[in-house]
PDB file of C-alpha atoms in Angstrom:
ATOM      1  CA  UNK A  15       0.000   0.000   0.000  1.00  0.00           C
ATOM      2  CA  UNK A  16       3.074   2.564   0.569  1.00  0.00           C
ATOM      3  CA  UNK A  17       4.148   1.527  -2.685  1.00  0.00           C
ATOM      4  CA  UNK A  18       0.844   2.684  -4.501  1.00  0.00           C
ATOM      5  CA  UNK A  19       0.918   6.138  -2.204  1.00  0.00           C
ATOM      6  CA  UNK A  20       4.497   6.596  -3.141  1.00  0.00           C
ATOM      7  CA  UNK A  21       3.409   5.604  -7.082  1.00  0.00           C
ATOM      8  CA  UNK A  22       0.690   8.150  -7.025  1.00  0.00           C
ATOM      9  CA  UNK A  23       3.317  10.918  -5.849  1.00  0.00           C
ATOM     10  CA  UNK A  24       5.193   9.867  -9.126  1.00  0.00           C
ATOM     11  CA  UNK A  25       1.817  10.349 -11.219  1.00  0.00           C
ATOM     12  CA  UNK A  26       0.706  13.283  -9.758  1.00  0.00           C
ATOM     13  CA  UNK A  27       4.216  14.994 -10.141  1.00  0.00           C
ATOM     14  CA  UNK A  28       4.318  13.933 -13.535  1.00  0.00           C
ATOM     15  CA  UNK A  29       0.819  15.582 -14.587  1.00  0.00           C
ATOM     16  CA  UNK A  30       1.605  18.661 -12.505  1.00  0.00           C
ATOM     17  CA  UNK A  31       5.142  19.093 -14.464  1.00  0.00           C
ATOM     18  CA  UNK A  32       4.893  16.757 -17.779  1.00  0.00           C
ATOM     19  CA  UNK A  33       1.146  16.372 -18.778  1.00  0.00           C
ATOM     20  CA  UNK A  34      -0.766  19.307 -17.896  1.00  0.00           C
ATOM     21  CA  UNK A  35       1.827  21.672 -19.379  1.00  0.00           C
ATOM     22  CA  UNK A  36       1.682  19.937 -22.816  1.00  0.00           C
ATOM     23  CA  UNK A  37      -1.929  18.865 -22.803  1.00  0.00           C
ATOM     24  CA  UNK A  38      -3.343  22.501 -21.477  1.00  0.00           C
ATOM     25  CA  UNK A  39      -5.650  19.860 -19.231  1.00  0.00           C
ATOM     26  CA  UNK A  40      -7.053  21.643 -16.033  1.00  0.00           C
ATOM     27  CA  UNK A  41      -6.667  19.502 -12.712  1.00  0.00           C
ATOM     28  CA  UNK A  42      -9.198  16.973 -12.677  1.00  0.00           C
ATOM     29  CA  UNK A  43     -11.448  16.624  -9.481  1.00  0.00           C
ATOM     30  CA  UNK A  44     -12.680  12.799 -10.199  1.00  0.00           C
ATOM     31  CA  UNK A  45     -11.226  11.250  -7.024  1.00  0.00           C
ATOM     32  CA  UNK A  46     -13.661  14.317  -5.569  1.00  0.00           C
ATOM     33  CA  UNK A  47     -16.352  13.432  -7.611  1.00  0.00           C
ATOM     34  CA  UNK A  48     -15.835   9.328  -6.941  1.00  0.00           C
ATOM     35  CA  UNK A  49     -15.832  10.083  -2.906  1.00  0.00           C
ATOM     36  CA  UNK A  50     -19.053  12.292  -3.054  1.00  0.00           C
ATOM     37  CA  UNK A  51     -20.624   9.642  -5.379  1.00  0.00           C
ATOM     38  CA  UNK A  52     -20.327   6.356  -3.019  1.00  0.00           C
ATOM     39  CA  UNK A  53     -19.318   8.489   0.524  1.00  0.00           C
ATOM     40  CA  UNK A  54     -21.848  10.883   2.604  1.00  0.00           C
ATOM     41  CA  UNK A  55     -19.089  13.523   1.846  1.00  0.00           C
ATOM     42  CA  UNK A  56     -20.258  17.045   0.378  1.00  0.00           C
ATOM     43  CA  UNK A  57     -17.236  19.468   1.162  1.00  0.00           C
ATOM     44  CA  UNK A  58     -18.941  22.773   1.268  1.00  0.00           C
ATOM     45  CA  UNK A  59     -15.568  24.893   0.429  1.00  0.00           C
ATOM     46  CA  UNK A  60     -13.369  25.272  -2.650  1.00  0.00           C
ATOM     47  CA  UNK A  61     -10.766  23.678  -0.295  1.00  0.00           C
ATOM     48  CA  UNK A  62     -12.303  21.213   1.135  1.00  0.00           C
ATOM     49  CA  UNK A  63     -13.328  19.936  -2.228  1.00  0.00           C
ATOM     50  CA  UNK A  64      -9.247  19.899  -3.337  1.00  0.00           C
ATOM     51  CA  UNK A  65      -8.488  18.222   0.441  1.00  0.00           C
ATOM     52  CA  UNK A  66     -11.184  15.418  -0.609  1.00  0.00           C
ATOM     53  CA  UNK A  67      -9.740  15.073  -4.278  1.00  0.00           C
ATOM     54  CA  UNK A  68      -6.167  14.611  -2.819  1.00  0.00           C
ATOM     55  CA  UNK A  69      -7.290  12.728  -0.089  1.00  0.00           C
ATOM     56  CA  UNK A  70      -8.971  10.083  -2.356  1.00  0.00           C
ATOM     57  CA  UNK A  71      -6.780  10.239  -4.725  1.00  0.00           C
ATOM     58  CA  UNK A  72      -4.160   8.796  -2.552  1.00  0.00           C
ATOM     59  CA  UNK A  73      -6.427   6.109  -1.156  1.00  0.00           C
ATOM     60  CA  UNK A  74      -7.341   5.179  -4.540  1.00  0.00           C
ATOM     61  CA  UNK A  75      -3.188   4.897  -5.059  1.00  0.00           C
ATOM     62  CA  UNK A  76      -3.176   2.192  -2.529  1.00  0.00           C
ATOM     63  CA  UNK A  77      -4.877  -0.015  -4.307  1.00  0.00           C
ATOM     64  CA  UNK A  78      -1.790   0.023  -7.235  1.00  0.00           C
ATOM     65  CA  UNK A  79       0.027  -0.979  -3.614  1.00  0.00           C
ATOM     66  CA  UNK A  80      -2.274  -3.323  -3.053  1.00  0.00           C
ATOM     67  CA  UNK A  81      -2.718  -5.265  -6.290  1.00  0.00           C
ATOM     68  CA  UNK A  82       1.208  -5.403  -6.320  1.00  0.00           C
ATOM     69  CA  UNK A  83       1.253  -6.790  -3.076  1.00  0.00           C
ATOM     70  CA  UNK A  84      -0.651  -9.695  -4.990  1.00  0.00           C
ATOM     71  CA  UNK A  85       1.570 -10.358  -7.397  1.00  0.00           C
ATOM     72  CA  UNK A  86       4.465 -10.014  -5.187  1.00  0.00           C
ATOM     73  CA  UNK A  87       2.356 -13.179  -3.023  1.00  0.00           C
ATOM     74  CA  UNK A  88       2.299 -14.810  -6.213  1.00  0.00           C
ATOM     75  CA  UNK A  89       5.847 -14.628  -7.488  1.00  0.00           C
ATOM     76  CA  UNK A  90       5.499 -12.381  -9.932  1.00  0.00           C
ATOM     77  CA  UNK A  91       7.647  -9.124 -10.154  1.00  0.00           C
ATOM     78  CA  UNK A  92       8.641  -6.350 -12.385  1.00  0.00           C
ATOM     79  CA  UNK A  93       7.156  -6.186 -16.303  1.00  0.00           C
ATOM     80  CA  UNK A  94       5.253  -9.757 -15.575  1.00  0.00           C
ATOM     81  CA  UNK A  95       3.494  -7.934 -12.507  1.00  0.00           C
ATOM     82  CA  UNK A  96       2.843  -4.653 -14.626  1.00  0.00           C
ATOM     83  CA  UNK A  97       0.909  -6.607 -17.101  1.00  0.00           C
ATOM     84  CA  UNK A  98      -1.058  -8.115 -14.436  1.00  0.00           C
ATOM     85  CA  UNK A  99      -1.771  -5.397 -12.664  1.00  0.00           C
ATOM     86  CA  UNK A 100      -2.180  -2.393 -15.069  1.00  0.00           C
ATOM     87  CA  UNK A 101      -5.431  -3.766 -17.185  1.00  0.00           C
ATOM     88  CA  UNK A 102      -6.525  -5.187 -13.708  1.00  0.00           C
ATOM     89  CA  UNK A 103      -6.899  -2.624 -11.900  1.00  0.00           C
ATOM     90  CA  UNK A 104      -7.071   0.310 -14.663  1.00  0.00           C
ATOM     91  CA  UNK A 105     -10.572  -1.931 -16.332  1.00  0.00           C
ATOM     92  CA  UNK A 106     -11.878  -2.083 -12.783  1.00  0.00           C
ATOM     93  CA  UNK A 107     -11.349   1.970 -12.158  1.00  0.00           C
ATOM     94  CA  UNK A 108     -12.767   2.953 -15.770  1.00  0.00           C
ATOM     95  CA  UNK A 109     -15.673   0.293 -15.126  1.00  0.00           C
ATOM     96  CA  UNK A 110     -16.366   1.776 -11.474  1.00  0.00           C
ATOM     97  CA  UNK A 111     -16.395   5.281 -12.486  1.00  0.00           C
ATOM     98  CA  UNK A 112     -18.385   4.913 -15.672  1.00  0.00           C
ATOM     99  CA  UNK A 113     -20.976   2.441 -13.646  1.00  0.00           C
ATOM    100  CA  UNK A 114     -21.513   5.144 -11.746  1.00  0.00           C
ATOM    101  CA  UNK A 115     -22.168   7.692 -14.022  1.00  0.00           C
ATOM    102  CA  UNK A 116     -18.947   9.378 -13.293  1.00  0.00           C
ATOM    103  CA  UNK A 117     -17.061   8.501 -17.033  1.00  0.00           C
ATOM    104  CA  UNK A 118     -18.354   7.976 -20.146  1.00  0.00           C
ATOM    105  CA  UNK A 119     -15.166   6.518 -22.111  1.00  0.00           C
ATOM    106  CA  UNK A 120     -17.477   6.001 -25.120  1.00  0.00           C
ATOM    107  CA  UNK A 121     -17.378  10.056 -25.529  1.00  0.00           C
ATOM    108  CA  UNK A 122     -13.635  10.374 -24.790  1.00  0.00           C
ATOM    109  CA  UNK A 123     -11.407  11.438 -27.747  1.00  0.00           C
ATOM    110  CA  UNK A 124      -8.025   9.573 -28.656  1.00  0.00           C
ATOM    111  CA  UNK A 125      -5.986  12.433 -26.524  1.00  0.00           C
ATOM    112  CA  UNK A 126      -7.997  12.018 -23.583  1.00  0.00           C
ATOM    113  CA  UNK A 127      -7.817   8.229 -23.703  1.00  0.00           C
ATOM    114  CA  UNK A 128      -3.693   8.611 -24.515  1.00  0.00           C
ATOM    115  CA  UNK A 129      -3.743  10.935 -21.420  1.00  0.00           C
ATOM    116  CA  UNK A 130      -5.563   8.799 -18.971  1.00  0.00           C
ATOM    117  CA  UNK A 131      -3.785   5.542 -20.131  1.00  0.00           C
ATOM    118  CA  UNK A 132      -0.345   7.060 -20.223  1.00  0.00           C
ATOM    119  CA  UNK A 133      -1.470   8.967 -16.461  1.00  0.00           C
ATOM    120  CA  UNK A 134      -1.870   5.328 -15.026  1.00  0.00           C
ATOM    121  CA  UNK A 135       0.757   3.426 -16.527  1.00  0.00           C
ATOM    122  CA  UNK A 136       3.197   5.701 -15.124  1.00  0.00           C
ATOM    123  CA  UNK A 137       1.230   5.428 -11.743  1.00  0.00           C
ATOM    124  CA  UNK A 138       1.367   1.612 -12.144  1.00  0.00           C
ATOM    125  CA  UNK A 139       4.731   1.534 -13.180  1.00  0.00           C
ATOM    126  CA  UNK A 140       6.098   3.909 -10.986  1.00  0.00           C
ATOM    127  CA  UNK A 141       3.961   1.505  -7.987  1.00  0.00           C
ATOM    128  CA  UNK A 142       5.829  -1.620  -9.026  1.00  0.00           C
ATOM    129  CA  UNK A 143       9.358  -0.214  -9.021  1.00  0.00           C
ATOM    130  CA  UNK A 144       8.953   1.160  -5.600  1.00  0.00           C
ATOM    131  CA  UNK A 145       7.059  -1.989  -4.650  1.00  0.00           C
ATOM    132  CA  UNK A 146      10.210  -4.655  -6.326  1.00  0.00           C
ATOM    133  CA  UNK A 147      12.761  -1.954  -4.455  1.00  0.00           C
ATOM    134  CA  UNK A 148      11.910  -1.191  -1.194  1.00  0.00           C
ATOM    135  CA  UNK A 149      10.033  -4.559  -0.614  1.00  0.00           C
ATOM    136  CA  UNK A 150      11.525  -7.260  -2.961  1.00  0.00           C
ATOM    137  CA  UNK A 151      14.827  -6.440  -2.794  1.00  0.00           C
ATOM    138  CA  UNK A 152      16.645 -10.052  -1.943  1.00  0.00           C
ATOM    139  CA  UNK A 153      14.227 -11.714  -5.080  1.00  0.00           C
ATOM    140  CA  UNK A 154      14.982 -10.732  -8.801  1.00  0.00           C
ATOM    141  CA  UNK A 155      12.859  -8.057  -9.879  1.00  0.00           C
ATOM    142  CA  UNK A 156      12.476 -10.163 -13.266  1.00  0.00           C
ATOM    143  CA  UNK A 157      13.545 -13.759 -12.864  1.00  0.00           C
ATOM    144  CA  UNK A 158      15.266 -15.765 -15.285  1.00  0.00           C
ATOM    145  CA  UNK A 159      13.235 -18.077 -17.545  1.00  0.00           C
TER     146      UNK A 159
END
C-alpha cells in the first residue's frame, strides 16, 4: 500500500510538471467526484473539495500498492506484474467510475484516452518499481526463464 501512495506521488508529479503543461488539461477533481458519489461527503468549500480530491486520490493509489502486493504473493515481479496489474486494476477503475455515471469513455477522444492511459501506466509503473525496491529487494525483480 506505501508503494501505490508513493506511485501516485510519481503520477501526480508527472501531470503537474509533464502532462498538464503539454496537454493545457485543467486539474481533474474525479477522485472528488468518486468520494461524493459512493461516501456521505459534500465538502462545502473550494478547499475542502481539493483536500477530498487529494485525499482520495491517494487512497485510490493504494490499491496500485495493493494489487502489487498480490503479485508479489504470487511470485510475480517487475514487467510480468505490470501486465497483471495495469489492465486489472485500470478496467476495474474505468468500469467503477463509468458504472456510476462518473465517465463515459465512449465520448472520450483519442488524446484524452492517450492521457488517462499514459497517467496510469506511469502510476502503475512507478507503484511496481517502488514496490520490487523497497520490498523485494533479496528476489529478482524479473527472474530468469
Amino acid at each position: 500500500m506505501a508503494a501505490g501512495i508513493a506511485g501516485t506521488a510519481v503520477m501526480s508529479a508527472f501531470q503537474q510538471f509533464v502532462e498538464m503543461p503539454v496537454t493545457g488539461r485543467e486539474a481533474s477533481y474525479a477522485p472528488a467526484d468518486l468520494a461524493e458519489r459512493i461516501l456521505p461527503i459534500h465538502p462545502q468549500t473550494q478547499q475542502g473539495r481539493e483536500r477530498l480530491n487529494w485525499g482520495t486520490h491517494m487512497a485510490l493509489g493504494t490499491l496500485w500498492g495493493s494489487a502489487y502486493g498480490v503479485t508479489t504473493h504470487v511470485g510475480l515481479r517487475g514487467v510480468k506484474a505490470f501486465a497483471v496489474v495495469f489492465p486489472a486494476v485500470y478496467t476495474g477503475d474505468v468500469l467503477l467510475n463509468t458504472v456510476l455515471g462518473l465517465y463515459k469513455p465512449g465520448t472520450w477522444t483519442t488524446q484524452e484516452w492517450a492521457v488517462d492511459l499514459t497517467n496510469k501506466a506511469v502510476q502503475a509503473a512507478a507503484t511496481g518499481i517502488l514496490n520490487d525496491y523497497f520490498f523485494n529487494r533479496d528476489q529478482e525483480v524479473l527472474p530468469a526463464e
